[in-house]
XYZ file of C-alpha atoms in Angstrom:
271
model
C 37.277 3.048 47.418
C 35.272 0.659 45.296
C 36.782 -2.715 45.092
C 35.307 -4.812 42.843
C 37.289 -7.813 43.562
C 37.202 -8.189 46.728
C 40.590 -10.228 48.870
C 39.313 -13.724 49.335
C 42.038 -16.268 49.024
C 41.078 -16.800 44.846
C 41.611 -13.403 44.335
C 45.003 -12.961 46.291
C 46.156 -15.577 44.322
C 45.093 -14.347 41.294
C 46.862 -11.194 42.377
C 50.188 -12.907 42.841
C 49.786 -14.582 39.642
C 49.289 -11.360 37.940
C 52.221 -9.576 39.391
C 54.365 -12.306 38.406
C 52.868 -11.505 34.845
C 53.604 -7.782 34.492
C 55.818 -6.574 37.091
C 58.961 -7.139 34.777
C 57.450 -4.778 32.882
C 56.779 -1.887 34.905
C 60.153 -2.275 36.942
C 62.040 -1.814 33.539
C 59.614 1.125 32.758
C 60.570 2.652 36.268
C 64.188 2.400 35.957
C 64.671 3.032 39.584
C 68.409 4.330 39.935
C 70.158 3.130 43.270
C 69.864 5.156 46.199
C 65.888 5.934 44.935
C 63.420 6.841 47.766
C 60.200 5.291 46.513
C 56.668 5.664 47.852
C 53.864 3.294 46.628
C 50.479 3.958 47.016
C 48.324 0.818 46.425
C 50.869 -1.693 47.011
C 48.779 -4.355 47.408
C 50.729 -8.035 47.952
C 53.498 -5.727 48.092
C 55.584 -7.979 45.871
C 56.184 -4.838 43.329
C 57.442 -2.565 46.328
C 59.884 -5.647 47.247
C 61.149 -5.521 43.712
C 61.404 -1.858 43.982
C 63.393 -2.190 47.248
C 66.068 -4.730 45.545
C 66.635 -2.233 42.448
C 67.008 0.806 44.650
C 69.423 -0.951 46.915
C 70.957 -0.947 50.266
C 70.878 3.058 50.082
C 67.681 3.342 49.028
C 64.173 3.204 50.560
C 60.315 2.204 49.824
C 57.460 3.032 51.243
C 54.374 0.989 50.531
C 50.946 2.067 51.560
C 47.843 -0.056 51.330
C 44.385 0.841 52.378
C 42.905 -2.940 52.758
C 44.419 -4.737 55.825
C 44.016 -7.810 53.820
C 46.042 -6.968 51.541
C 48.235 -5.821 53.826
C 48.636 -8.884 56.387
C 49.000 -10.968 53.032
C 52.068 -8.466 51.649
C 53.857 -8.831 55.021
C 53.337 -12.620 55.143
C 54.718 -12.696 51.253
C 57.956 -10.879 52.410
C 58.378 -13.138 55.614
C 58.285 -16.239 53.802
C 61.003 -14.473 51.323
C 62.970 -13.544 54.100
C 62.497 -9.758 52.769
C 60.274 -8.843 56.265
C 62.783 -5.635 56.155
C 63.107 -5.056 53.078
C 59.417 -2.481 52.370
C 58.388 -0.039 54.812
C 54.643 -1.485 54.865
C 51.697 1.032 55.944
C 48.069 0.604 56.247
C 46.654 4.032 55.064
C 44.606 6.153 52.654
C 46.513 7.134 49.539
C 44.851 10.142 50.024
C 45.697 11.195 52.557
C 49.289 8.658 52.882
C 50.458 7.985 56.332
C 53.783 9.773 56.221
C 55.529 11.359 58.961
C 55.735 15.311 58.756
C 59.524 15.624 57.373
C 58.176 12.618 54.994
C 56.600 14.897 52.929
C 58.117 16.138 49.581
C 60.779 14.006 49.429
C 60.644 11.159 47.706
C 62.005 10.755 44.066
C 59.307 8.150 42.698
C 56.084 8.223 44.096
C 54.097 5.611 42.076
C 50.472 3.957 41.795
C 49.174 0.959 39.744
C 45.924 -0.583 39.659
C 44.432 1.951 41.798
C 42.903 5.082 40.078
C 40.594 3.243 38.193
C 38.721 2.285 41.599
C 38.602 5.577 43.031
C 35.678 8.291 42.134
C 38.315 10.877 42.856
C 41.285 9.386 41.388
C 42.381 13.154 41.485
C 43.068 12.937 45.034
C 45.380 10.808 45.119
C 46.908 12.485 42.381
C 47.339 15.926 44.279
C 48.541 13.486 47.301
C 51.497 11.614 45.110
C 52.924 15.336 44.041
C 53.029 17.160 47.481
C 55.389 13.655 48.764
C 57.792 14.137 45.904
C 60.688 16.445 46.231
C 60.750 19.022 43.711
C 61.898 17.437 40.183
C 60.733 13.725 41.540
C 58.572 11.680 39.189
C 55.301 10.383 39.482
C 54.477 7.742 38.035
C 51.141 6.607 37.352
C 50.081 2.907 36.098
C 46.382 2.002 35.107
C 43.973 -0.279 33.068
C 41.567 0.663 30.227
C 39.756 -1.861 29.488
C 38.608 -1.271 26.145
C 42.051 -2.793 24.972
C 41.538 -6.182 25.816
C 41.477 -8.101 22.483
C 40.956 -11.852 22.377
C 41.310 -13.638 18.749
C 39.223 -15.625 18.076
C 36.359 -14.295 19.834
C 35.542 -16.902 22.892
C 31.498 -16.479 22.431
C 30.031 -14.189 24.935
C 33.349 -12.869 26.421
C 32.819 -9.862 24.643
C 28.953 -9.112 26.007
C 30.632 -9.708 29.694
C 33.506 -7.709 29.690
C 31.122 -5.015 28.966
C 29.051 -5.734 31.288
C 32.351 -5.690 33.524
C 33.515 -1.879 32.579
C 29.490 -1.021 33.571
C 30.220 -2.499 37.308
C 32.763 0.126 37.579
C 31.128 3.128 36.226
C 28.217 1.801 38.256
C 30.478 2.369 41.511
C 31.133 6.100 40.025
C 34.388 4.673 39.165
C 36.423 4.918 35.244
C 37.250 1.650 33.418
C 38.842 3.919 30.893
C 41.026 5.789 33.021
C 44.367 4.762 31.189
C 44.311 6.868 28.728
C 43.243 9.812 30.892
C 46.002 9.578 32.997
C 47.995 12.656 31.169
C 45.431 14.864 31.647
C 44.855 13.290 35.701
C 49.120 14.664 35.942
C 48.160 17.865 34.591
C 45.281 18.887 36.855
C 47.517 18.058 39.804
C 50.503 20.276 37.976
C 52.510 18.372 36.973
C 53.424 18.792 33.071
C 53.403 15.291 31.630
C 56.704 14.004 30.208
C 56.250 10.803 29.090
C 53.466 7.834 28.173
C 53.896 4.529 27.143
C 52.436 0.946 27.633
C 53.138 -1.930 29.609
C 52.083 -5.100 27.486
C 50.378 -8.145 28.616
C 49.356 -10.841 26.620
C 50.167 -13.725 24.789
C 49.431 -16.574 22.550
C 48.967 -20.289 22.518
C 52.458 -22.062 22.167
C 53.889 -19.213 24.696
C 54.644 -20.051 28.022
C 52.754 -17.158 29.701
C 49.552 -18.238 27.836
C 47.825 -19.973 30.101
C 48.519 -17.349 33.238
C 47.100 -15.134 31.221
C 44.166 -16.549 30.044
C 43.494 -18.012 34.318
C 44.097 -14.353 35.077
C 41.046 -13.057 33.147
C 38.731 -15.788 34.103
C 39.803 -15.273 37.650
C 38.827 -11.457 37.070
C 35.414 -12.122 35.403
C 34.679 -15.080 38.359
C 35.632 -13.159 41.158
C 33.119 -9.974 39.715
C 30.156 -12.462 38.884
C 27.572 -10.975 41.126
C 28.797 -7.649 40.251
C 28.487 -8.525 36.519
C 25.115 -10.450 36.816
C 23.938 -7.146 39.085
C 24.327 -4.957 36.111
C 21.304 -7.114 33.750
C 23.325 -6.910 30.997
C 24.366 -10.399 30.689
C 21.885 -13.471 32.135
C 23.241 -15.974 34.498
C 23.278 -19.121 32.029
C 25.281 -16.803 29.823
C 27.967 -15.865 31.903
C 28.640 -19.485 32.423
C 28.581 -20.652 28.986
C 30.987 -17.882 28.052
C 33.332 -18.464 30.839
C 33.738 -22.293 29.375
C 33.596 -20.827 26.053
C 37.081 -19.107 27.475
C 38.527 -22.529 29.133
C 37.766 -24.009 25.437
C 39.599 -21.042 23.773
C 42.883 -21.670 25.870
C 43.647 -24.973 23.439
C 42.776 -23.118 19.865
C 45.514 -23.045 17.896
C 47.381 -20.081 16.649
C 44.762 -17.703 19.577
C 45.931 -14.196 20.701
C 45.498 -12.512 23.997
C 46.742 -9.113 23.817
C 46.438 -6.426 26.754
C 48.467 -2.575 27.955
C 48.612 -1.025 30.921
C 48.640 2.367 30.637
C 51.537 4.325 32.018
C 51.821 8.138 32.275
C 54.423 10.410 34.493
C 56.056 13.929 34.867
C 58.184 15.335 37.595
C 57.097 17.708 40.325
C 58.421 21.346 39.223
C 61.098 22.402 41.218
């Protein structure tokens, strides 16, 4: 798996911030029903999979599986400090290749990834790997950035020359900055007959509360790939800093827009 961000402490916390951002969103999308055995590849700071765990309930059970043992050591300190050390089943592990236990297998009723196809050159793997743990007529469920939505108005100067510099870094790595919107077809190869798509928004503009997270979430995204970005030659070093302040500046215009979708596909595993 290619990375781009790396876990240093910035980026962990830009994580958190994040999740706090969007996972309202994708936990009413998922509409876990009590009693729901969950599996989630790519859990990350795990604090998703501990808001899983609380809608499923007492009776039901998650499963959270994250290759980076950075990550990992973080999500298990998050859930200790939130008294929740119980609450997700926490594995270090391939979502390729998941490390379930043999009667594991094909038997969960959401098996779910965000965030994670996009950094994989075989995102179909994983795919493949999310069906055979479902139990015949379980969902997958499949969350996922394309970048090409990101629209800023008023243009901060520059932004627009780096976060295209950004999307090369991943196809660079062999990796798809576009992959949202090919997450139907991703379902289908694995066969599973897609059922529904939607979006998960993120954004917002100045006079909202969320505002500013957002805005520190994307320059913590383009500061964290930097080297990456500079790497590429498609943007000079002088210019990536002038249009990061050009961003700070942006935060205070008045009447600005950040908008922003995550991409959400899913079917169910035929029976």
């Amino acid at each position: 798996m290619s990375y781009i961000h790396g876990t240093s402490p910035d980026e962990q916390r830009r994580l958190a911030l994040m999740n706090d951002l969007i996972n309202t969103g994708s936990l009413r999308e998922l509409a876990l029903e009590p009693g729901a055995r969950v599996l989630d590849l790519g859990s990350g700071l795990g604090q998703l999979a501990r808001l899983m765990a609380h809608a499923a309930g007492p009776a039901g059970r998650v499963v959270g599986v994250e290759f980076s043992r950075e990550q990992l050591t973080s999500a298990r300190r998050l859930a200790g400090l939130a008294d929740e050390a119980e609450l997700v089943d926490f594995r270090q592990g391939d979502a390729a290749a998941p490390p379930l236990r043999d009667e594991e297998w094909g038997t969960f009723d959401v098996v779910h990834t965000r965030f994670l196809l996009e950094h994989l050159p075989d995102p179909s793997s994983v795919v493949r790997a999310m069906v055979r743990a479902a139990r015949p007529g379980g969902r997958i469920v499949l969350e996922d950035d394309d970048h090409d939505l990101l629209r800023l108005w008023p243009d901060p100067a520059g932004i627009g020359a780096v976060w295209s510099a950004y999307q090369d870094v991943y196809r660079n790595s062999g990796c798809d900055p576009l992959i949202g919107r090919k997450l139907p077809r991703l379902l289908h190869d694995a066969g599973v007959t897609p059922s529904r798509t939607t979006w998960v928004f993120f954004g917002a503009c100045a006079g909202n509360a969320a505002f500013g997270s957002a805005v520190a979430n994307l320059h913590g995204i383009l500061t964290g790939a930097r080297d990456a970005v500079l790497a590429t030659g498609a943007v000079e070093p002088a210019a990536f800093e002038r249009s990061l302040d050009a961003l700070h500046a942006w935060e205070s215009t008045p009447g600005a827009s950040f908008g922003y979708a995550i991409a959400w596909a899913e079917g169910r595993k035929p029976a």
